[in-house]
mmCIF file of C-alpha atoms in Angstrom:
data_model
loop_
_atom_site.group_PDB
_atom_site.id
_atom_site.type_symbol
_atom_site.label_atom_id
_atom_site.label_comp_id
_atom_site.label_asym_id
_atom_site.label_seq_id
_atom_site.Cartn_x
_atom_site.Cartn_y
_atom_site.Cartn_z
ATOM 1 C CA MET A 1 -8.079 -7.914 -6.208
ATOM 2 C CA ILE A 2 -5.884 -5.987 -3.708
ATOM 3 C CA THR A 3 -2.358 -5.258 -4.602
ATOM 4 C CA ALA A 4 0.036 -3.994 -1.938
ATOM 5 C CA LEU A 5 3.290 -2.208 -3.036
ATOM 6 C CA LEU A 6 5.688 -2.785 -0.223
ATOM 7 C CA ALA A 7 8.873 -0.695 -0.398
ATOM 8 C CA HIS A 8 11.105 -1.153 2.653
ATOM 9 C CA PRO A 9 14.787 -0.994 1.754
ATOM 10 C CA TYR A 10 15.747 -2.789 5.089
ATOM 11 C CA PRO A 11 12.943 -5.475 5.535
ATOM 12 C CA ARG A 12 14.734 -6.996 8.527
ATOM 13 C CA PHE A 13 14.335 -3.803 10.486
ATOM 14 C CA SER A 14 10.612 -3.289 9.531
ATOM 15 C CA VAL A 15 8.575 -2.930 12.695
ATOM 16 C CA ILE A 16 5.532 -1.417 10.949
ATOM 17 C CA SER A 17 5.274 -2.122 7.153
ATOM 18 C CA ILE A 18 5.885 -5.784 7.019
ATOM 19 C CA PRO A 19 4.024 -6.755 10.167
ATOM 20 C CA LEU A 20 1.031 -4.595 9.059
ATOM 21 C CA LEU A 21 0.861 -6.383 5.654
ATOM 22 C CA GLU A 22 1.195 -9.772 7.383
ATOM 23 C CA GLY A 23 -1.811 -8.779 9.496
ATOM 24 C CA LEU A 24 -3.802 -7.695 6.604
ATOM 25 C CA LYS A 25 -2.888 -10.749 4.551
ATOM 26 C CA GLU A 26 -4.484 -12.937 7.154
ATOM 27 C CA GLN A 27 -7.774 -11.132 6.636
ATOM 28 C CA PHE A 28 -7.363 -10.844 2.861
ATOM 29 C CA PRO A 29 -5.526 -13.994 1.760
ATOM 30 C CA GLN A 30 -6.057 -13.022 -1.942
ATOM 31 C CA MET A 31 -4.025 -9.824 -1.444
ATOM 32 C CA ASP A 32 -0.955 -9.752 -3.772
ATOM 33 C CA ILE A 33 2.024 -8.305 -1.857
ATOM 34 C CA ARG A 34 4.636 -6.811 -4.222
ATOM 35 C CA ALA A 35 7.673 -6.666 -1.958
ATOM 36 C CA LEU A 36 9.800 -4.444 -4.361
ATOM 37 C CA TYR A 37 13.139 -4.692 -2.580
ATOM 38 C CA ASP A 38 12.846 -8.547 -2.575
ATOM 39 C CA LEU A 39 11.530 -8.816 -6.118
ATOM 40 C CA TYR A 40 14.078 -6.404 -7.579
ATOM 41 C CA PRO A 41 17.331 -6.387 -5.492
ATOM 42 C CA ASP A 42 19.175 -5.129 -8.638
ATOM 43 C CA SER A 43 16.501 -2.438 -9.119
ATOM 44 C CA SER A 44 15.540 -3.815 -12.549
ATOM 45 C CA ILE A 45 11.763 -3.723 -12.417
ATOM 46 C CA ASP A 46 9.850 -6.218 -14.501
ATOM 47 C CA LEU A 47 7.346 -3.829 -16.129
ATOM 48 C CA TRP A 48 5.086 -6.481 -17.622
ATOM 49 C CA GLU A 49 4.554 -8.239 -14.195
ATOM 50 C CA GLU A 50 4.057 -4.930 -12.422
ATOM 51 C CA ARG A 51 1.624 -3.604 -15.021
ATOM 52 C CA LYS A 52 -0.262 -6.934 -14.949
ATOM 53 C CA ALA A 53 -0.556 -6.565 -11.148
ATOM 54 C CA VAL A 54 -1.861 -3.029 -11.445
ATOM 55 C CA ALA A 55 -4.322 -3.912 -14.245
ATOM 56 C CA HIS A 56 -5.879 -6.739 -12.165
ATOM 57 C CA SER A 57 -6.306 -4.611 -9.052
ATOM 58 C CA SER A 58 -9.258 -2.650 -7.881
ATOM 59 C CA LEU A 59 -7.310 -1.420 -4.814
ATOM 60 C CA ILE A 60 -3.609 -0.548 -4.485
ATOM 61 C CA LEU A 61 -1.986 -0.174 -1.135
ATOM 62 C CA VAL A 62 1.270 1.841 -1.101
ATOM 63 C CA VAL A 63 3.156 0.962 1.998
ATOM 64 C CA HIS A 64 6.514 2.283 2.934
ATOM 65 C CA PRO A 65 8.542 4.133 5.535
ATOM 66 C CA VAL A 66 9.170 7.816 4.843
ATOM 67 C CA PHE A 67 12.704 8.250 3.755
ATOM 68 C CA TRP A 68 14.158 11.837 3.642
ATOM 69 C CA TYR A 69 10.642 13.303 3.423
ATOM 70 C CA SER A 70 9.779 11.072 0.446
ATOM 71 C CA VAL A 71 9.407 7.513 -0.743
ATOM 72 C CA PRO A 72 12.285 4.863 -0.865
ATOM 73 C CA ALA A 73 14.226 5.109 -4.078
ATOM 74 C CA LEU A 74 12.878 1.805 -5.609
ATOM 75 C CA LEU A 75 9.194 2.867 -5.105
ATOM 76 C CA LYS A 76 10.024 6.229 -6.830
ATOM 77 C CA LYS A 77 11.517 4.184 -9.724
ATOM 78 C CA TRP A 78 8.493 2.008 -9.808
ATOM 79 C CA PHE A 79 6.273 5.120 -10.099
ATOM 80 C CA ASP A 80 8.448 6.491 -12.902
ATOM 81 C CA GLU A 81 8.589 3.239 -14.923
ATOM 82 C CA VAL A 82 5.308 1.478 -14.243
ATOM 83 C CA LEU A 83 2.968 4.346 -14.237
ATOM 84 C CA ALA A 84 4.200 5.513 -17.713
ATOM 85 C CA TYR A 85 2.591 7.338 -20.629
ATOM 86 C CA GLY A 86 0.263 4.944 -22.592
ATOM 87 C CA PHE A 87 -0.365 2.742 -19.613
ATOM 88 C CA ALA A 88 -1.434 4.991 -16.650
ATOM 89 C CA TYR A 89 -2.094 8.259 -18.399
ATOM 90 C CA GLY A 90 -2.085 9.871 -21.913
ATOM 91 C CA ASN A 91 -3.312 8.304 -25.123
ATOM 92 C CA GLY A 92 -4.685 4.892 -24.195
ATOM 93 C CA GLY A 93 -3.334 5.089 -20.617
ATOM 94 C CA ASP A 94 -6.296 4.280 -18.523
ATOM 95 C CA ALA A 95 -5.038 1.238 -16.592
ATOM 96 C CA VAL A 96 -5.241 3.046 -13.290
ATOM 97 C CA LYS A 97 -8.419 4.932 -13.783
ATOM 98 C CA GLY A 98 -11.052 4.394 -11.112
ATOM 99 C CA LYS A 99 -8.758 2.213 -8.955
ATOM 100 C CA GLY A 100 -8.443 3.005 -5.265
ATOM 101 C CA VAL A 101 -5.087 3.983 -3.857
ATOM 102 C CA LEU A 102 -4.539 3.830 -0.138
ATOM 103 C CA TRP A 103 -1.191 5.375 0.898
ATOM 104 C CA ILE A 104 0.122 3.888 4.186
ATOM 105 C CA PRO A 105 3.360 5.580 5.154
ATOM 106 C CA SER A 106 5.162 5.023 8.434
ATOM 107 C CA LEU A 107 7.192 7.753 10.284
ATOM 108 C CA GLY A 108 9.962 7.682 12.563
ATOM 109 C CA THR A 109 10.705 4.250 13.793
ATOM 110 C CA GLY A 110 14.481 4.902 13.455
ATOM 111 C CA TYR A 111 14.282 7.830 15.890
ATOM 112 C CA ARG A 112 13.028 6.249 19.144
ATOM 113 C CA ASP A 113 15.832 7.679 21.339
ATOM 114 C CA GLY A 114 15.254 11.289 20.418
ATOM 115 C CA GLU A 115 13.345 13.802 18.360
ATOM 116 C CA PHE A 116 12.867 13.325 14.755
ATOM 117 C CA PRO A 117 15.237 15.731 12.980
ATOM 118 C CA GLY A 118 13.025 18.527 11.937
ATOM 119 C CA GLU A 119 9.300 18.789 11.686
ATOM 120 C CA VAL A 120 7.721 16.398 9.309
ATOM 121 C CA GLU A 121 4.823 17.984 7.441
ATOM 122 C CA ILE A 122 3.256 14.863 6.133
ATOM 123 C CA SER A 123 1.014 16.850 3.689
ATOM 124 C CA GLU A 124 4.311 17.930 1.932
ATOM 125 C CA VAL A 125 5.270 14.294 1.453
ATOM 126 C CA GLU A 126 1.727 13.382 0.404
ATOM 127 C CA ALA A 127 1.162 16.081 -2.223
ATOM 128 C CA PRO A 128 3.275 14.776 -5.077
ATOM 129 C CA ILE A 129 2.212 11.229 -4.469
ATOM 130 C CA ARG A 130 -1.409 12.105 -4.382
ATOM 131 C CA ARG A 131 -1.089 14.320 -7.485
ATOM 132 C CA MET A 132 0.590 11.543 -9.402
ATOM 133 C CA TRP A 133 -2.055 8.901 -8.712
ATOM 134 C CA THR A 134 -5.058 11.384 -9.233
ATOM 135 C CA PHE A 135 -3.419 12.620 -12.517
ATOM 136 C CA CYS A 136 -3.532 8.976 -13.585
ATOM 137 C CA GLY A 137 -7.265 8.810 -12.754
ATOM 138 C CA ALA A 138 -7.072 6.801 -9.556
ATOM 139 C CA LYS A 139 -9.270 7.465 -6.608
ATOM 140 C CA TRP A 140 -7.151 8.770 -3.722
ATOM 141 C CA LEU A 141 -8.327 7.380 -0.370
ATOM 142 C CA ASP A 142 -7.581 9.176 2.905
ATOM 143 C CA PRO A 143 -4.116 7.921 3.864
ATOM 144 C CA GLU A 144 -3.421 5.876 6.865
ATOM 145 C CA ILE A 145 -0.385 7.600 8.261
ATOM 146 C CA ILE A 146 1.302 5.501 11.014
ATOM 147 C CA ASP A 147 3.367 7.723 13.339
ATOM 148 C CA SER A 148 5.619 5.379 15.349
ATOM 149 C CA ARG A 149 8.137 7.896 16.702
ATOM 150 C CA GLN A 150 6.912 6.555 19.962
ATOM 151 C CA PRO A 151 6.690 2.788 19.966
ATOM 152 C CA LEU A 152 3.120 1.452 19.462
ATOM 153 C CA THR A 153 1.604 -0.990 21.887
ATOM 154 C CA PRO A 154 0.389 -4.307 20.505
ATOM 155 C CA GLU A 155 -3.082 -3.041 21.101
ATOM 156 C CA GLN A 156 -2.544 0.127 19.203
ATOM 157 C CA PHE A 157 -0.978 -1.780 16.266
ATOM 158 C CA SER A 158 -3.839 -4.292 16.204
ATOM 159 C CA SER A 159 -6.264 -1.391 16.158
ATOM 160 C CA ILE A 160 -4.558 0.072 13.104
ATOM 161 C CA ILE A 161 -4.758 -3.276 11.275
ATOM 162 C CA ASP A 162 -8.415 -3.721 12.182
ATOM 163 C CA SER A 163 -9.219 -0.159 11.012
ATOM 164 C CA LEU A 164 -7.453 -0.717 7.685
ATOM 165 C CA ALA A 165 -9.104 -4.105 7.260
ATOM 166 C CA ASP A 166 -12.510 -2.489 7.626
ATOM 167 C CA ARG A 167 -11.642 0.244 5.111
ATOM 168 C CA ILE A 168 -10.428 -2.352 2.638
ATOM 169 C CA ALA A 169 -13.415 -4.591 3.128
ATOM 170 C CA ASP A 170 -15.783 -1.700 2.533
ATOM 171 C CA TRP A 171 -13.914 -0.737 -0.711
ATOM 172 C CA GLU A 172 -13.827 -4.290 -1.909
ATOM 173 C CA SER A 173 -17.477 -5.013 -1.125
ATOM 174 C CA TYR A 174 -18.571 -1.950 -3.196
ATOM 175 C CA HIS A 175 -16.113 -1.912 -5.932
ATOM 176 C CA CYS A 176 -15.708 -5.631 -6.721
ATOM 177 C CA LEU A 177 -19.301 -5.607 -8.034
ATOM 178 C CA LEU A 178 -18.564 -2.658 -10.309
ATOM 179 C CA TYR A 179 -14.937 -3.260 -11.420
ATOM 180 C CA THR A 180 -13.903 -4.935 -14.602
ATOM 181 C CA SER A 181 -10.107 -5.444 -15.067
ATOM 182 C CA PRO A 182 -8.622 -3.941 -18.198
ATOM 183 C CA SER A 183 -6.048 -6.022 -20.091
ATOM 184 C CA PRO A 184 -2.509 -5.013 -19.251
ATOM 185 C CA ARG A 185 -0.764 -3.428 -22.129
ATOM 186 C CA ASP A 186 2.907 -4.152 -22.787
ATOM 187 C CA THR A 187 4.383 -0.694 -23.435
ATOM 188 C CA ARG A 188 7.933 -1.821 -23.355
#
């Protein structure tokens, strides 16, 4: 099972994240898209549902625009609450162990008319996210960083979707044979 965490605070302005997942959903209809800002407009995360989604996944896509050199606020809250001690790490916390995590951030679509303010060192944004997932025992896959400070052509965007679909299919074909979902634990 593939779970996509979509964290876009302004979905109607999404020119990368939502169209990207729509394209992937066509190729992977079983993919569970967890649109966090649609599911939790009041920021009150249903831990049981989110942990159940994580537990039943072999691959987790983390899709979001980069906001202030980090993840959007609700995704950070999701990390803090869902990936908690006893579930994702620590005593009995093995629900994420061995799962693939593919980070798919997008950069700069809000800055089409000029330079992005400051240099974005994506490795600085990636480091704490990668460390968090690997600390929990996940397999960190090479990220798919989408730099759209210059608008992408339809051909370029389609190529990104196709490349991601190939990577996902490779992961799924190998790991679905090996993977057994743990039972989600209610650690509320």
